[in-house]
């Protein structure tokens, strides 16, 4: 077999094969250089990491005081490094832990996610049998899914959770058993939002998000809503406004009393008084600013 040819066609074929081999080599090299999270951010281990699936996923932050374990994690549209970043974000979002050491790494993975979205148009990641722990807090997720697609310059995201169980909090009966959200934000802000969610950037970013739909359920109680929000990674500097409806709010008040959360129960009674009612549905126009929830112009004492 002739490998090298002195003909023009042979030279063209050789250059094409060489270029193809170089692309494969560069792709392999780039994946090998995908940076793990810094030691001060998180430690991650799992089985697998190729073919879009991992098992026995373990994420540890804050010197082991906060952990995420998942039986299985699947992902499409990107590599395992971005999937690892998603696991850190899942843990950070639920426990409210922001680590300065995570900021640059999460922003870099966010830039990769933006590039992947621009190229492949869609990313998705899912966790099965997830368990989150921090101190007394124990949170179980039977299934959690996040998918992101782009439409022009906008990133459209869908998040869903089912089989949610919570212990180690003052009002476990108020925690939803399932929840889902559909929201959108500028594609260029994906990296910024990732850095703000799990990191602690030196400057406070502000990411403007449109919440197309939000639902949460606990037994007969159902929340639905939509609106806009400005997210910063700090709840006291986060703002939101929109429309909220609760079905069977009386049952929610009873759940608050069951957990001896009398301040919350009183706030919910006040909210019901100022709501617009239609059968078993209570509706409000709401704002969240500086850690204060205002319903139809009335601030509620949730703190």
Short mmCIF file of C-alpha atoms in Angstrom, two decimals, residues 73-178:
data_model
loop_
_atom_site.label_atom_id
_atom_site.label_comp_id
_atom_site.label_asym_id
_atom_site.label_seq_id
_atom_site.Cartn_x
_atom_site.Cartn_y
_atom_site.Cartn_z
CA UNK A 73 -25.61 11.43 36.25
CA UNK A 74 -26.25 11.77 32.52
CA UNK A 75 -25.37 14.62 30.17
CA UNK A 76 -25.56 15.52 26.49
CA UNK A 77 -24.19 18.37 24.41
CA UNK A 78 -20.98 18.89 26.40
CA UNK A 79 -18.20 17.03 28.20
CA UNK A 80 -17.81 15.66 31.72
CA UNK A 81 -16.06 18.84 32.93
CA UNK A 82 -19.19 20.93 32.35
CA UNK A 83 -21.24 18.11 33.91
CA UNK A 84 -19.00 18.28 37.00
CA UNK A 85 -19.61 22.03 37.17
CA UNK A 86 -23.36 21.36 37.02
CA UNK A 87 -23.08 19.05 40.04
CA UNK A 88 -21.23 21.73 42.01
CA UNK A 89 -23.96 24.22 41.07
CA UNK A 90 -26.70 21.82 42.17
CA UNK A 91 -25.05 21.42 45.57
CA UNK A 92 -24.32 25.16 45.93
CA UNK A 93 -27.83 26.23 44.95
CA UNK A 94 -29.55 24.03 47.53
CA UNK A 95 -27.30 24.81 50.48
CA UNK A 96 -26.56 28.45 49.64
CA UNK A 97 -22.78 27.95 49.76
CA UNK A 98 -20.65 30.34 47.72
CA UNK A 99 -16.90 29.70 47.50
CA UNK A 100 -14.47 32.28 46.15
CA UNK A 101 -12.23 29.46 44.94
CA UNK A 102 -15.05 28.25 42.66
CA UNK A 103 -15.61 31.56 40.85
CA UNK A 104 -12.98 31.44 38.09
CA UNK A 105 -13.45 27.71 37.45
CA UNK A 106 -17.24 27.98 37.19
CA UNK A 107 -16.94 30.99 34.90
CA UNK A 108 -14.53 29.07 32.64
CA UNK A 109 -16.89 26.08 32.52
CA UNK A 110 -19.74 28.51 31.85
CA UNK A 111 -17.87 29.93 28.87
CA UNK A 112 -17.46 26.36 27.58
CA UNK A 113 -21.20 25.78 28.07
CA UNK A 114 -21.95 28.97 26.11
CA UNK A 115 -19.70 27.76 23.28
CA UNK A 116 -21.32 24.30 23.33
CA UNK A 117 -24.77 25.87 23.17
CA UNK A 118 -23.77 28.10 20.27
CA UNK A 119 -22.44 25.03 18.45
CA UNK A 120 -24.90 22.27 19.37
CA UNK A 121 -27.93 24.37 20.32
CA UNK A 122 -28.81 22.28 23.39
CA UNK A 123 -27.33 20.96 26.65
CA UNK A 124 -28.89 18.66 29.24
CA UNK A 125 -27.84 17.10 32.51
CA UNK A 126 -29.75 14.86 34.91
CA UNK A 127 -29.20 13.25 38.31
CA UNK A 128 -30.89 10.12 39.64
CA UNK A 129 -30.95 9.13 43.30
CA UNK A 130 -29.27 12.32 44.53
CA UNK A 131 -28.66 13.06 48.20
CA UNK A 132 -27.45 16.45 49.50
CA UNK A 133 -26.15 16.96 53.02
CA UNK A 134 -24.90 19.92 55.02
CA UNK A 135 -24.78 19.70 58.79
CA UNK A 136 -28.31 18.68 59.87
CA UNK A 137 -29.86 19.33 56.46
CA UNK A 138 -30.62 16.18 54.47
CA UNK A 139 -32.18 16.60 51.03
CA UNK A 140 -33.17 13.77 48.72
CA UNK A 141 -33.91 14.11 45.00
CA UNK A 142 -35.36 11.10 43.25
CA UNK A 143 -34.79 12.77 39.89
CA UNK A 144 -33.52 16.19 38.80
CA UNK A 145 -33.21 17.42 35.20
CA UNK A 146 -31.86 20.57 33.59
CA UNK A 147 -31.97 21.28 29.86
CA UNK A 148 -30.85 24.45 28.08
CA UNK A 149 -31.40 25.43 24.46
CA UNK A 150 -30.81 28.68 22.58
CA UNK A 151 -33.08 30.88 20.52
CA UNK A 152 -31.06 33.63 18.90
CA UNK A 153 -29.19 35.35 21.72
CA UNK A 154 -31.37 33.87 24.49
CA UNK A 155 -30.76 30.72 26.52
CA UNK A 156 -33.99 28.91 27.46
CA UNK A 157 -33.75 26.58 30.46
CA UNK A 158 -36.07 23.99 31.96
CA UNK A 159 -35.48 22.58 35.43
CA UNK A 160 -37.53 19.84 37.07
CA UNK A 161 -37.27 17.91 40.35
CA UNK A 162 -39.33 15.04 41.66
CA UNK A 163 -39.23 12.74 44.66
CA UNK A 164 -38.01 15.55 46.92
CA UNK A 165 -37.60 14.80 50.64
CA UNK A 166 -36.18 17.10 53.32
CA UNK A 167 -35.13 16.60 56.93
CA UNK A 168 -33.10 18.68 59.35
CA UNK A 169 -34.97 21.96 58.74
CA UNK A 170 -37.38 23.81 60.98
CA UNK A 171 -40.38 23.32 58.68
CA UNK A 172 -40.02 20.11 56.67
CA UNK A 173 -43.76 19.99 55.95
CA UNK A 174 -43.48 23.20 53.92
CA UNK A 175 -40.87 21.80 51.53
CA UNK A 176 -42.24 20.92 48.07
CA UNK A 177 -42.30 17.30 46.96
CA UNK A 178 -41.81 18.30 43.32
#
